């Protein structure tokens, strides 16, 4: 079975780049759960989660004749933890991480993407979201997250990007 990436975000919409594999065959989102509205079918009223899923797995080829996604052969598991405004709570995000841990073998989930952030209010080891991220790591999952939208000053890496058990992605400009 193909490796799956769980995308914890605003959802995943029915976009051609995530609905077809690299050979043009239908590829369904292999797993889905909605901790916000509890809808049974994949959707994304915000678009952020679909954008992230596309960065990860888009099978479309761009004008440069390269894949638009970083891993176009990977399966996707949508975990909706953020609402249509892109806001969420620690509760829904932690529920989503726990669900991924419980379902990782069923869907062959090996990577978890959390393109979301919160301002740190404690050391990483005392933050509830970071505790859940560390648990996911301890269960064998690779957790990829963002540094946040602050910076570049010291102490501006957000939760869960400040967790040493996650791969934190950031950007810079010169």
Tab-separated table of C-alpha atoms in Angstrom:
chain	number	residue	atom	x	y	z
A	1	UNK	CA	0.000	0.000	0.000
A	2	UNK	CA	1.153	3.526	-0.717
A	3	UNK	CA	2.360	5.664	2.124
A	4	UNK	CA	-0.210	8.197	3.304
A	5	UNK	CA	0.168	11.736	4.584
A	6	UNK	CA	-2.429	12.973	7.069
A	7	UNK	CA	-3.237	16.644	6.487
A	8	UNK	CA	-4.671	18.277	9.619
A	9	UNK	CA	-6.133	21.529	8.342
A	10	UNK	CA	-9.343	23.123	6.984
A	11	UNK	CA	-10.196	20.015	4.970
A	12	UNK	CA	-9.515	18.819	1.433
A	13	UNK	CA	-11.762	19.746	-1.500
A	14	UNK	CA	-12.388	17.675	-4.589
A	15	UNK	CA	-9.552	19.157	-6.681
A	16	UNK	CA	-8.294	17.304	-9.802
A	17	UNK	CA	-4.704	17.381	-8.559
A	18	UNK	CA	-5.560	15.404	-5.451
A	19	UNK	CA	-8.271	13.193	-6.984
A	20	UNK	CA	-6.160	11.454	-9.629
A	21	UNK	CA	-2.904	9.552	-9.304
A	22	UNK	CA	0.189	10.170	-11.448
A	23	UNK	CA	-1.206	7.819	-14.125
A	24	UNK	CA	-4.547	9.651	-14.304
A	25	UNK	CA	-6.463	6.947	-12.452
A	26	UNK	CA	-8.999	8.022	-9.837
A	27	UNK	CA	-7.396	8.345	-6.401
A	28	UNK	CA	-9.727	8.838	-3.539
A	29	UNK	CA	-8.719	10.490	-0.352
A	30	UNK	CA	-8.168	7.216	1.501
A	31	UNK	CA	-9.293	8.513	4.888
A	32	UNK	CA	-11.391	11.407	6.144
A	33	UNK	CA	-12.680	12.740	9.452
A	34	UNK	CA	-14.140	16.132	10.373
A	35	UNK	CA	-13.734	17.265	13.974
A	36	UNK	CA	-15.351	20.667	13.287
A	37	UNK	CA	-18.757	19.975	11.682
A	38	UNK	CA	-18.584	16.158	11.567
A	39	UNK	CA	-19.352	16.012	7.834
A	40	UNK	CA	-18.864	12.556	6.345
A	41	UNK	CA	-17.413	13.610	2.978
A	42	UNK	CA	-14.232	15.564	2.236
A	43	UNK	CA	-14.689	19.303	1.798
A	44	UNK	CA	-12.823	22.567	2.382
A	45	UNK	CA	-14.710	25.863	2.617
A	46	UNK	CA	-11.477	27.756	3.276
A	47	UNK	CA	-9.065	26.298	0.711
A	48	UNK	CA	-5.963	26.231	2.911
A	49	UNK	CA	-6.067	22.483	3.509
A	50	UNK	CA	-6.587	21.824	-0.204
A	51	UNK	CA	-3.617	24.090	-0.978
A	52	UNK	CA	-1.426	22.174	1.485
A	53	UNK	CA	-2.638	18.810	0.113
A	54	UNK	CA	-1.741	20.076	-3.355
A	55	UNK	CA	1.757	21.129	-2.304
A	56	UNK	CA	2.220	17.633	-0.931
A	57	UNK	CA	0.505	15.408	-3.496
A	58	UNK	CA	-0.720	17.307	-6.579
A	59	UNK	CA	-0.378	15.019	-9.604
A	60	UNK	CA	-0.805	17.759	-12.190
A	61	UNK	CA	2.180	18.801	-14.287
A	62	UNK	CA	3.029	22.499	-14.502
A	63	UNK	CA	4.214	24.622	-17.406
A	64	UNK	CA	7.766	23.636	-16.418
A	65	UNK	CA	6.770	19.991	-17.102
A	66	UNK	CA	7.410	19.112	-13.455
A	67	UNK	CA	4.974	17.672	-10.924
A	68	UNK	CA	3.157	20.373	-8.977
A	69	UNK	CA	3.218	18.253	-5.806
A	70	UNK	CA	6.290	17.217	-3.819
A	71	UNK	CA	5.133	13.572	-3.527
A	72	UNK	CA	2.555	12.989	-6.282
A	73	UNK	CA	2.302	9.244	-5.603
A	74	UNK	CA	1.387	9.519	-1.931
A	75	UNK	CA	-2.090	8.844	-0.543
A	76	UNK	CA	-3.920	11.524	1.438
A	77	UNK	CA	-5.875	11.350	4.676
A	78	UNK	CA	-7.923	14.482	5.378
A	79	UNK	CA	-8.390	15.464	9.009
A	80	UNK	CA	-10.473	18.626	9.367
A	81	UNK	CA	-9.484	20.404	12.574
A	82	UNK	CA	-9.821	24.048	11.452
A	83	UNK	CA	-13.027	25.872	10.509
A	84	UNK	CA	-13.882	27.842	7.375
A	85	UNK	CA	-12.005	30.886	8.720
A	86	UNK	CA	-8.872	28.811	9.342
A	87	UNK	CA	-9.299	28.966	13.120
A	88	UNK	CA	-9.231	25.995	15.424
A	89	UNK	CA	-8.788	24.894	18.989
A	90	UNK	CA	-6.236	22.776	20.755
A	91	UNK	CA	-9.097	20.359	21.446
A	92	UNK	CA	-9.916	19.620	17.791
A	93	UNK	CA	-6.257	19.508	16.739
A	94	UNK	CA	-5.333	17.107	19.541
A	95	UNK	CA	-8.408	14.976	18.718
A	96	UNK	CA	-7.188	14.893	15.124
A	97	UNK	CA	-3.695	13.801	16.133
A	98	UNK	CA	-5.122	11.075	18.376
A	99	UNK	CA	-7.321	9.857	15.493
A	100	UNK	CA	-4.273	9.716	13.190
A	101	UNK	CA	-2.341	7.687	15.775
A	102	UNK	CA	-5.276	5.260	16.059
A	103	UNK	CA	-5.685	4.943	12.252
A	104	UNK	CA	-2.022	5.041	11.154
A	105	UNK	CA	-1.790	1.327	10.399
A	106	UNK	CA	-5.206	1.152	8.688
A	107	UNK	CA	-4.280	3.902	6.179
A	108	UNK	CA	-0.477	3.417	6.207
A	109	UNK	CA	-0.009	6.962	7.546
A	110	UNK	CA	3.677	7.738	8.009
A	111	UNK	CA	3.654	11.549	7.839
A	112	UNK	CA	1.458	14.127	9.561
A	113	UNK	CA	1.266	17.694	8.230
A	114	UNK	CA	0.249	20.494	10.597
A	115	UNK	CA	0.327	23.784	8.679
A	116	UNK	CA	-1.082	25.603	11.680
A	117	UNK	CA	0.390	27.470	14.598
A	118	UNK	CA	-0.239	29.087	17.963
A	119	UNK	CA	1.779	31.524	20.018
A	120	UNK	CA	3.861	29.740	22.658
A	121	UNK	CA	2.783	30.330	26.246
A	122	UNK	CA	4.992	27.736	27.939
A	123	UNK	CA	8.010	25.554	27.340
A	124	UNK	CA	7.452	23.096	24.497
A	125	UNK	CA	7.338	20.107	26.852
A	126	UNK	CA	4.457	21.635	28.852
A	127	UNK	CA	2.272	22.702	25.907
A	128	UNK	CA	-0.684	20.319	25.312
A	129	UNK	CA	-0.405	20.458	21.505
A	130	UNK	CA	3.320	19.790	21.664
A	131	UNK	CA	2.699	16.870	24.013
A	132	UNK	CA	0.353	15.402	21.371
A	133	UNK	CA	2.974	16.005	18.644
A	134	UNK	CA	5.616	14.257	20.745
A	135	UNK	CA	3.218	11.327	21.232
A	136	UNK	CA	2.699	11.094	17.446
A	137	UNK	CA	6.483	11.049	16.991
A	138	UNK	CA	6.821	8.350	19.682
A	139	UNK	CA	4.260	6.291	17.719
A	140	UNK	CA	6.551	6.390	14.663
A	141	UNK	CA	4.976	9.250	12.739
A	142	UNK	CA	6.999	12.009	11.075
A	143	UNK	CA	5.383	15.329	11.998
A	144	UNK	CA	5.936	18.273	9.648
A	145	UNK	CA	4.791	21.695	10.805
A	146	UNK	CA	5.373	25.400	10.268
A	147	UNK	CA	7.478	27.957	12.090
A	148	UNK	CA	4.531	30.367	12.157
A	149	UNK	CA	3.941	33.810	10.727
A	150	UNK	CA	6.112	35.793	13.129
A	151	UNK	CA	9.847	36.237	13.102
A	152	UNK	CA	12.589	36.651	12.336
A	153	UNK	CA	13.313	37.633	15.919
A	154	UNK	CA	14.453	35.098	18.520
A	155	UNK	CA	11.679	33.168	20.274
A	156	UNK	CA	9.205	33.671	17.410
A	157	UNK	CA	8.905	30.040	16.301
A	158	UNK	CA	5.323	29.064	17.085
A	159	UNK	CA	3.734	25.932	18.554
A	160	UNK	CA	4.130	23.138	17.399
A	161	UNK	CA	7.140	24.292	15.353
A	162	UNK	CA	9.067	24.808	18.557
A	163	UNK	CA	8.896	21.074	19.266
A	164	UNK	CA	12.258	19.370	18.602
A	165	UNK	CA	10.424	16.160	17.640
A	166	UNK	CA	8.816	17.835	14.605
A	167	UNK	CA	10.287	18.931	11.295
A	168	UNK	CA	9.677	22.665	11.211
A	169	UNK	CA	9.401	24.465	7.883
A	170	UNK	CA	10.013	28.173	7.563
A	171	UNK	CA	10.756	30.742	4.936
A	172	UNK	CA	12.988	33.759	4.691
A	173	UNK	CA	13.691	36.620	2.430
A	174	UNK	CA	16.915	38.493	1.974
